[in-house]
Structures are given as structure tokens and as C-alpha cells.
mmCIF file of C-alpha atoms in Angstrom:
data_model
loop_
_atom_site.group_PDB
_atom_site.id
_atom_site.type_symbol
_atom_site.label_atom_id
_atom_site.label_comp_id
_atom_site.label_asym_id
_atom_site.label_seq_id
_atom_site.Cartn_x
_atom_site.Cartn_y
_atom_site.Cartn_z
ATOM 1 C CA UNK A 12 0.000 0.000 0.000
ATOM 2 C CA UNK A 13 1.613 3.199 -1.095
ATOM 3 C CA UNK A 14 0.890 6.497 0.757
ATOM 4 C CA UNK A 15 1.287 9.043 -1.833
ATOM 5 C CA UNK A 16 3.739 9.851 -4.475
ATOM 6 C CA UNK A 17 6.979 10.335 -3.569
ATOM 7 C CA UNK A 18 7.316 13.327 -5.614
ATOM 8 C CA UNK A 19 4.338 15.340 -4.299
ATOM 9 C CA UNK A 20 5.123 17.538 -1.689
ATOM 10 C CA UNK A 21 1.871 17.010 -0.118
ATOM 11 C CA UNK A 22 1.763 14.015 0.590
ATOM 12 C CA UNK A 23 2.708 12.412 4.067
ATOM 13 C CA UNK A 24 5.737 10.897 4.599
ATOM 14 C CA UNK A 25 6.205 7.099 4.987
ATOM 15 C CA UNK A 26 6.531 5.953 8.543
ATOM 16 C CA UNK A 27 4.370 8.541 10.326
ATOM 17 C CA UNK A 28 1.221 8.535 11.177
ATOM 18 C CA UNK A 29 -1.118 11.531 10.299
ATOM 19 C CA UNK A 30 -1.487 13.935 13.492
ATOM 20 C CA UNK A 31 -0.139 16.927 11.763
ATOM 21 C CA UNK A 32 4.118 16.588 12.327
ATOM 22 C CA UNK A 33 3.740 14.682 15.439
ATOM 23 C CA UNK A 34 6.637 12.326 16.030
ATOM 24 C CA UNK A 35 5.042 8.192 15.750
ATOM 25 C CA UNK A 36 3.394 7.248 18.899
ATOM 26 C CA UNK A 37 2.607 10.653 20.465
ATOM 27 C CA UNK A 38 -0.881 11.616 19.746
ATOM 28 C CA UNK A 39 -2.095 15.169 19.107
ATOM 29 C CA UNK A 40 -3.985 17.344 21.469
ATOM 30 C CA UNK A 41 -7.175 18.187 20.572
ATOM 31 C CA UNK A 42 -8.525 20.489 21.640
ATOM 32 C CA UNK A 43 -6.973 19.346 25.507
ATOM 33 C CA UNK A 44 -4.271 21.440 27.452
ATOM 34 C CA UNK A 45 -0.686 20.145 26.800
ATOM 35 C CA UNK A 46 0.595 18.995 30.453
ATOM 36 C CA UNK A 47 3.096 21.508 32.047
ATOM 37 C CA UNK A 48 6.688 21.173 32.443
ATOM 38 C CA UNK A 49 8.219 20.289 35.968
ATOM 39 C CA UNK A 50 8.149 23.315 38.110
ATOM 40 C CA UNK A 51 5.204 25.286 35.857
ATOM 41 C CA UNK A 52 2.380 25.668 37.757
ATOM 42 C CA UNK A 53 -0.725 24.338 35.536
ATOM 43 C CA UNK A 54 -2.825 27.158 33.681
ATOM 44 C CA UNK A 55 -6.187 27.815 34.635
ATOM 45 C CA UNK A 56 -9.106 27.772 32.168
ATOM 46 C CA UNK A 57 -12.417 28.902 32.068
ATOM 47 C CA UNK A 58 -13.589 32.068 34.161
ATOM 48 C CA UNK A 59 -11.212 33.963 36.401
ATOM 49 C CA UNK A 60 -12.032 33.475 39.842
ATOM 50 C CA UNK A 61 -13.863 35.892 41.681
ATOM 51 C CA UNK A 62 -11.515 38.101 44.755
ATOM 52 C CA UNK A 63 -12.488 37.248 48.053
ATOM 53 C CA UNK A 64 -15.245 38.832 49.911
ATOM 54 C CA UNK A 65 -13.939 41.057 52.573
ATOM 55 C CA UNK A 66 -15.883 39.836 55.837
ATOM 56 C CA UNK A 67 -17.513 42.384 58.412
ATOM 57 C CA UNK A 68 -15.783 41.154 61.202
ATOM 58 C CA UNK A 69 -11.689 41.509 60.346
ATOM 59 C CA UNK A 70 -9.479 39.598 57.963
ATOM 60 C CA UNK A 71 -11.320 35.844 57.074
ATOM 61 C CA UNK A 72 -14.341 36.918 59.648
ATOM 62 C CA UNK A 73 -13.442 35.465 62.384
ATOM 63 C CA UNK A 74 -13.827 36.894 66.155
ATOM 64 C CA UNK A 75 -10.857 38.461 67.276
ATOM 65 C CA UNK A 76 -9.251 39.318 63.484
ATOM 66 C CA UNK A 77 -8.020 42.742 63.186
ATOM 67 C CA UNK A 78 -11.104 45.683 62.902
ATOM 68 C CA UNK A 79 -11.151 48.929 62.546
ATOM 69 C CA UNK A 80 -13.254 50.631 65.536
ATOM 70 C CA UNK A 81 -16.336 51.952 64.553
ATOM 71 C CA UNK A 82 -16.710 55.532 64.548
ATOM 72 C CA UNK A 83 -19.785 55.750 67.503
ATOM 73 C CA UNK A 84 -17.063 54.006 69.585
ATOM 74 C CA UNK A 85 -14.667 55.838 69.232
ATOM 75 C CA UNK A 86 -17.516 58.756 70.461
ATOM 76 C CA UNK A 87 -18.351 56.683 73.442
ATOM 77 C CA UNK A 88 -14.545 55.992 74.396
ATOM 78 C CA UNK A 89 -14.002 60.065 74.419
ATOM 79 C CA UNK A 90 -17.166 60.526 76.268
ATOM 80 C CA UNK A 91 -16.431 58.382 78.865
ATOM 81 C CA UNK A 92 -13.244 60.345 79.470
ATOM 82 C CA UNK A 93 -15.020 63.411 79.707
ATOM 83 C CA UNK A 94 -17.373 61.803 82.141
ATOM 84 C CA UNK A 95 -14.966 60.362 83.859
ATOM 85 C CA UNK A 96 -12.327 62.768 84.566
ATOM 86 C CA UNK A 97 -15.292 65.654 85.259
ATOM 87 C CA UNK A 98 -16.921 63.118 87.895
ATOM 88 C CA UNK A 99 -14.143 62.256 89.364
ATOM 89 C CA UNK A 100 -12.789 65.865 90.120
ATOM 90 C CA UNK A 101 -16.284 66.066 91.120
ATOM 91 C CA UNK A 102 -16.424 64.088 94.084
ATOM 92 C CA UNK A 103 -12.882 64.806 94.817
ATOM 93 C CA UNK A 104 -13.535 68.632 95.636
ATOM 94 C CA UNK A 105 -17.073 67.760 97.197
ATOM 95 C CA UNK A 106 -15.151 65.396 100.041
ATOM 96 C CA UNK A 107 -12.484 68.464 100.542
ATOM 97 C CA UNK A 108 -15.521 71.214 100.267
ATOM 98 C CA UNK A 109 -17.151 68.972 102.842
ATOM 99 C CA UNK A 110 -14.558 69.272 105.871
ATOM 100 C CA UNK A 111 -13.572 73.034 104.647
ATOM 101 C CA UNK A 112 -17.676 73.650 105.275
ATOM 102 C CA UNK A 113 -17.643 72.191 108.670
ATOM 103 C CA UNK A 114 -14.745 73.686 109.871
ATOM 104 C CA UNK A 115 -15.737 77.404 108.930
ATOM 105 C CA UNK A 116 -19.100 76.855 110.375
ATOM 106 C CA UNK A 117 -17.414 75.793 113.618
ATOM 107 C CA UNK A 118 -15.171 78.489 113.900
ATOM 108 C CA UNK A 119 -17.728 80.995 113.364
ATOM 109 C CA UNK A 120 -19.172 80.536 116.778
ATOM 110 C CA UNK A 121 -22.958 81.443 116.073
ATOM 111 C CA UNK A 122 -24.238 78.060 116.024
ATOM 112 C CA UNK A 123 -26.383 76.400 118.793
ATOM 113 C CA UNK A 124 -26.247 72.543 119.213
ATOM 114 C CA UNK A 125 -29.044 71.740 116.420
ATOM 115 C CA UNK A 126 -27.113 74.050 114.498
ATOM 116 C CA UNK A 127 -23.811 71.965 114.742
ATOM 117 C CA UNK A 128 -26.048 68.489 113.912
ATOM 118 C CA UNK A 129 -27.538 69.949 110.448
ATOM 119 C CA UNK A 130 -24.285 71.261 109.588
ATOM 120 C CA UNK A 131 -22.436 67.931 110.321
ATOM 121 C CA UNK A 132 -25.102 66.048 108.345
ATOM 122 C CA UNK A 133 -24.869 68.267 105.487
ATOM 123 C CA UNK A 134 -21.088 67.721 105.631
ATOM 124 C CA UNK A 135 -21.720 64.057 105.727
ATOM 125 C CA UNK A 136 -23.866 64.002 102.783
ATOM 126 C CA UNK A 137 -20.953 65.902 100.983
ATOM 127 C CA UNK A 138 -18.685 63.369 101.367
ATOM 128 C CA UNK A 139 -21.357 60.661 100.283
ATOM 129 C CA UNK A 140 -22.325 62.512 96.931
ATOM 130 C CA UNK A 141 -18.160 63.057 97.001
ATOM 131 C CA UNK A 142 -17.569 59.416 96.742
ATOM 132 C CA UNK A 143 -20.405 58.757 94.489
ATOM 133 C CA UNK A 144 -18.929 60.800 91.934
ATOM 134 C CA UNK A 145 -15.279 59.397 92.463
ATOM 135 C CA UNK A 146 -16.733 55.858 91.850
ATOM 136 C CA UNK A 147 -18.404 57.178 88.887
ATOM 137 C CA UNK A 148 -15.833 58.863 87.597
ATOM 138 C CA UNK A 149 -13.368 55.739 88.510
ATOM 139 C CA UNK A 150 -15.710 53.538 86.451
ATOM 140 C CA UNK A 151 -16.010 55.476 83.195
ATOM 141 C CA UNK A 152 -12.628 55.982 83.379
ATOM 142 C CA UNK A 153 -11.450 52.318 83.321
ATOM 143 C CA UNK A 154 -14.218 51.540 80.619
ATOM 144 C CA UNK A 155 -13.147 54.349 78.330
ATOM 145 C CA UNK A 156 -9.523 52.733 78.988
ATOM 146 C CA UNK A 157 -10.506 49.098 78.168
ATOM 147 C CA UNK A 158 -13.049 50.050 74.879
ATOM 148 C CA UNK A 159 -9.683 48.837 72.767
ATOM 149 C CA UNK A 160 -9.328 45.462 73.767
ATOM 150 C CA UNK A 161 -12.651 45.074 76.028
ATOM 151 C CA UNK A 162 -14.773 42.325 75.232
ATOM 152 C CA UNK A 163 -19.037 42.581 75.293
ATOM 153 C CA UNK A 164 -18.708 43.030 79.203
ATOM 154 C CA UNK A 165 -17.595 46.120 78.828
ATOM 155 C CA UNK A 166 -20.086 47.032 75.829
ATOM 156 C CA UNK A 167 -23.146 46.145 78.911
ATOM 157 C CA UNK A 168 -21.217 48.143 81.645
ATOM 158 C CA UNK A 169 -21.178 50.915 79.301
ATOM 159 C CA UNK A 170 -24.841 50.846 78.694
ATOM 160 C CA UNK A 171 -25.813 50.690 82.358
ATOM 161 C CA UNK A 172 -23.685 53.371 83.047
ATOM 162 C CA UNK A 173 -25.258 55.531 80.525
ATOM 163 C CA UNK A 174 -28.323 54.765 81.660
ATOM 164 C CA UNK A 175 -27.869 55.429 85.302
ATOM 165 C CA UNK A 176 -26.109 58.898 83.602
ATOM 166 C CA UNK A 177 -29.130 59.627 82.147
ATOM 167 C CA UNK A 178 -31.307 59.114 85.238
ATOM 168 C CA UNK A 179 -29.529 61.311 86.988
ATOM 169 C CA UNK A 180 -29.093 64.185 84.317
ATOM 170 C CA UNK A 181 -33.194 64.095 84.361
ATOM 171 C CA UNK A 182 -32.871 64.306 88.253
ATOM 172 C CA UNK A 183 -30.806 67.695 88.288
ATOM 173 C CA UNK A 184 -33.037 69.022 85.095
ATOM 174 C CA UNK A 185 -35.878 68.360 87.555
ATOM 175 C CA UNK A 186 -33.680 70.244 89.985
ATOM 176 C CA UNK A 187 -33.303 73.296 87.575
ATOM 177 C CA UNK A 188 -29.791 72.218 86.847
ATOM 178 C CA UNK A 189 -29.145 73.234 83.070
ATOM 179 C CA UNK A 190 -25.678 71.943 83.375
ATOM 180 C CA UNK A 191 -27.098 68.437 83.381
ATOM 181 C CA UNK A 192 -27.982 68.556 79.787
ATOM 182 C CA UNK A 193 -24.808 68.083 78.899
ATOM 183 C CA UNK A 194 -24.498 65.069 80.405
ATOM 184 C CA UNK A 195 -27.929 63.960 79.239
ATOM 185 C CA UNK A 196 -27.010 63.772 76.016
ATOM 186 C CA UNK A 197 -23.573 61.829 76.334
ATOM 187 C CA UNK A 198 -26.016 59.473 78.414
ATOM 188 C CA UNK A 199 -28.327 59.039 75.737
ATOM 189 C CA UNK A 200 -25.893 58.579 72.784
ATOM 190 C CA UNK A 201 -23.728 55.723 75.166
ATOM 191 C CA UNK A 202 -26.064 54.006 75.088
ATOM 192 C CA UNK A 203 -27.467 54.303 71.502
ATOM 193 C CA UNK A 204 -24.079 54.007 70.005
ATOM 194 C CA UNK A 205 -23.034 50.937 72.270
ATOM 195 C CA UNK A 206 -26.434 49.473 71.371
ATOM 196 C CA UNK A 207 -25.953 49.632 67.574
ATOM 197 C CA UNK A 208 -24.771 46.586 65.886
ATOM 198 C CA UNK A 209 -21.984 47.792 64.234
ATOM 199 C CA UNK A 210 -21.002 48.763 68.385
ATOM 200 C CA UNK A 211 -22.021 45.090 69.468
ATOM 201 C CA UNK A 212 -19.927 43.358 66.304
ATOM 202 C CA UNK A 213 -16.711 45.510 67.635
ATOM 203 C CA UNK A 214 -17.218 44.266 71.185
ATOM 204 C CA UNK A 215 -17.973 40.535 70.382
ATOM 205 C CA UNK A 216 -15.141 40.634 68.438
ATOM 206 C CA UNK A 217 -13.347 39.495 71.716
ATOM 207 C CA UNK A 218 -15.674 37.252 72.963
ATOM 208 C CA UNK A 219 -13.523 34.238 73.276
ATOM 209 C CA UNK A 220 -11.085 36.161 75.902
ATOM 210 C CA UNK A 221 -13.999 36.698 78.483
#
């Protein structure tokens, strides 16, 4: 059987098989990806893969990854030292005001024995309003200190402390204290800000370590 004319240029050579110049015994890739060399990492094919979806809750969305802090937080954490540092000069200066009081009453000399009682009890509840304020002011202090790395322990001591701040702004407004609503409204927004879930997401963040 004779596969062609020697002569024609066209026609296929003896002792190959047809698959276009490939050498006999190594069949031709149709349409299939040749295998990489040794060391080539293997082509993909079809679609390009889609990026990664960037996760609400740090890098690969798990608790503890690294998060920005939100924004209200951030308000809450400078509120707190504002509270805090204001309260506890607060009841610093009432327990000092308290003894300075008593002692200039006493050394004025005009008062009787009842007189002496009321003015001891009013020094008294100086020094309790005194360390009320210090213990506030303590407490918003540490909070505002551990909002960084505080886990959601400190996102419900927050809350009840704004609350309790809020109760007592509406007592002094009820007093005719205008000063107080100043510290209604950092009461109010601790507590909407730390109640937000974008507040709760930073604070859960840590769960794991409390």
C-alpha cells in the first residue's frame, strides 16, 4: 500500500502517522491542554475566579481578626473620658468642700447645738455625693480605657452606666440644673451608640477572651 507519491510535496511521509508533524506514537492534542513542564504551575481555564469577599468582622471573619473601631465608639470611648475625669474631680472637691464647710461653720461661733447636727449632716452628705462621683468617675474611666481590647462586658457596663447617667441628668433638670444637659445627652448617645450593631460586632469581636 503506497501512501502518496513520492514526488508530491503534499503528501505524508512514509513511517508517520497523520497527526499533523507529530513524532510516531505521540498523539495530538485536541482540543486538551498540553501537560506543564516540571516546576510550571498548571494554567487555569475557564472564568477567572472571583476576589475574596472582605468579611464584616476583620481579615477571614473570624472573632478576634483585626477591625477597625467603629466611629460611635470611638464617640463613646471620648465621652467616657469626659465623664470620667469631670466626675471624678467632682467628688474629689465635694469630700475636701465637705470638711472646709464644717470647719468654717465651727469656727464661726454662732451656732447652737441643732445648728452643729444639720451642719455635720450636710457635711456628711458631701462626702457621700463626694464618693459617688469618684466611683463614677473611677468607672467610666477604666471603661473608656478598656473600649480597645474590652470584650461585650464592657459594651453592657457601658450601657448601664449611661443609663444610670441619664437618670440622673433628668434628676438635676428636675432640679433646675441646666448643666445636666450636657451630660444627658452623652447618656443618651452611650447608650445608643453601644447598642448599635456595628457597636455590638466591635465588642464581640473578643468574645472568646472573656
Amino acid at each position: 500500500m503506497s501512501f502518496g507519491e513520492p514526488n508530491n510535496p503534499y503528501g505524508q511521509p512514509q513511517g508517520q502517522q497523520p497527526g499533523y508533524g507529530q513524532p510516531q506514537g505521540q498523539q495530538p492534542g485536541y482540543g486538551y491542554p498540553q501537560q506543564a513542564p516540571q516546576g510550571v504551575p498548571p494554567q487555569q481555564y475557564g472564568y477567572p475566579q472571583a476576589p475574596p469577599v472582605q468579611q464584616p468582622y476583620g481579615v477571614g471573619g473570624y472573632p478576634g481578626a483585626a477591625m477597625e473601631m467603629p466611629g460611635g465608639v470611638k464617640a463613646v470611648r471620648v465621652m467616657l473620658w469626659i465623664l470620667g475625669i469631670l466626675q471624678a474631680l467632682f467628688g474629689v472637691l465635694a469630700m475636701v468642700a465637705s470638711s472646709w464647710f464644717a470647719e468654717q461653720m465651727a469656727s464661726s461661733g454662732e451656732l447652737d447645738a441643732q445648728g452643729q447636727d444639720a451642719v455635720d449632716a450636710l457635711a456628711v452628705m458631701m462626702v457621700v455625693f463626694g464618693v459617688i462621683g469618684l466611683a463614677f468617675g473611677v468607672w467610666a474611666i477604666v471603661m473608656a480605657a478598656k473600649i480597645k481590647s474590652g470584650g461585650n462586658g464592657i459594651r453592657i457596663s457601658g450601657i448601664v452606666y449611661g443609663s444610670l447617667v441619664t437618670l440622673g441628668s433628668v434628676v438635676n433638670l428636675i432640679g433646675m440644673n441646666p448643666f445636666a444637659l450636657v451630660s444627658l445627652a452623652m447618656g443618651v448617645l452611650i447608650i445608643v451608640f453601644l447598642a448599635k450593631t456595628e457597636g455590638a460586632a466591635w465588642f464581640k469581636r473578643n468574645t472568646a477572651q472573656y
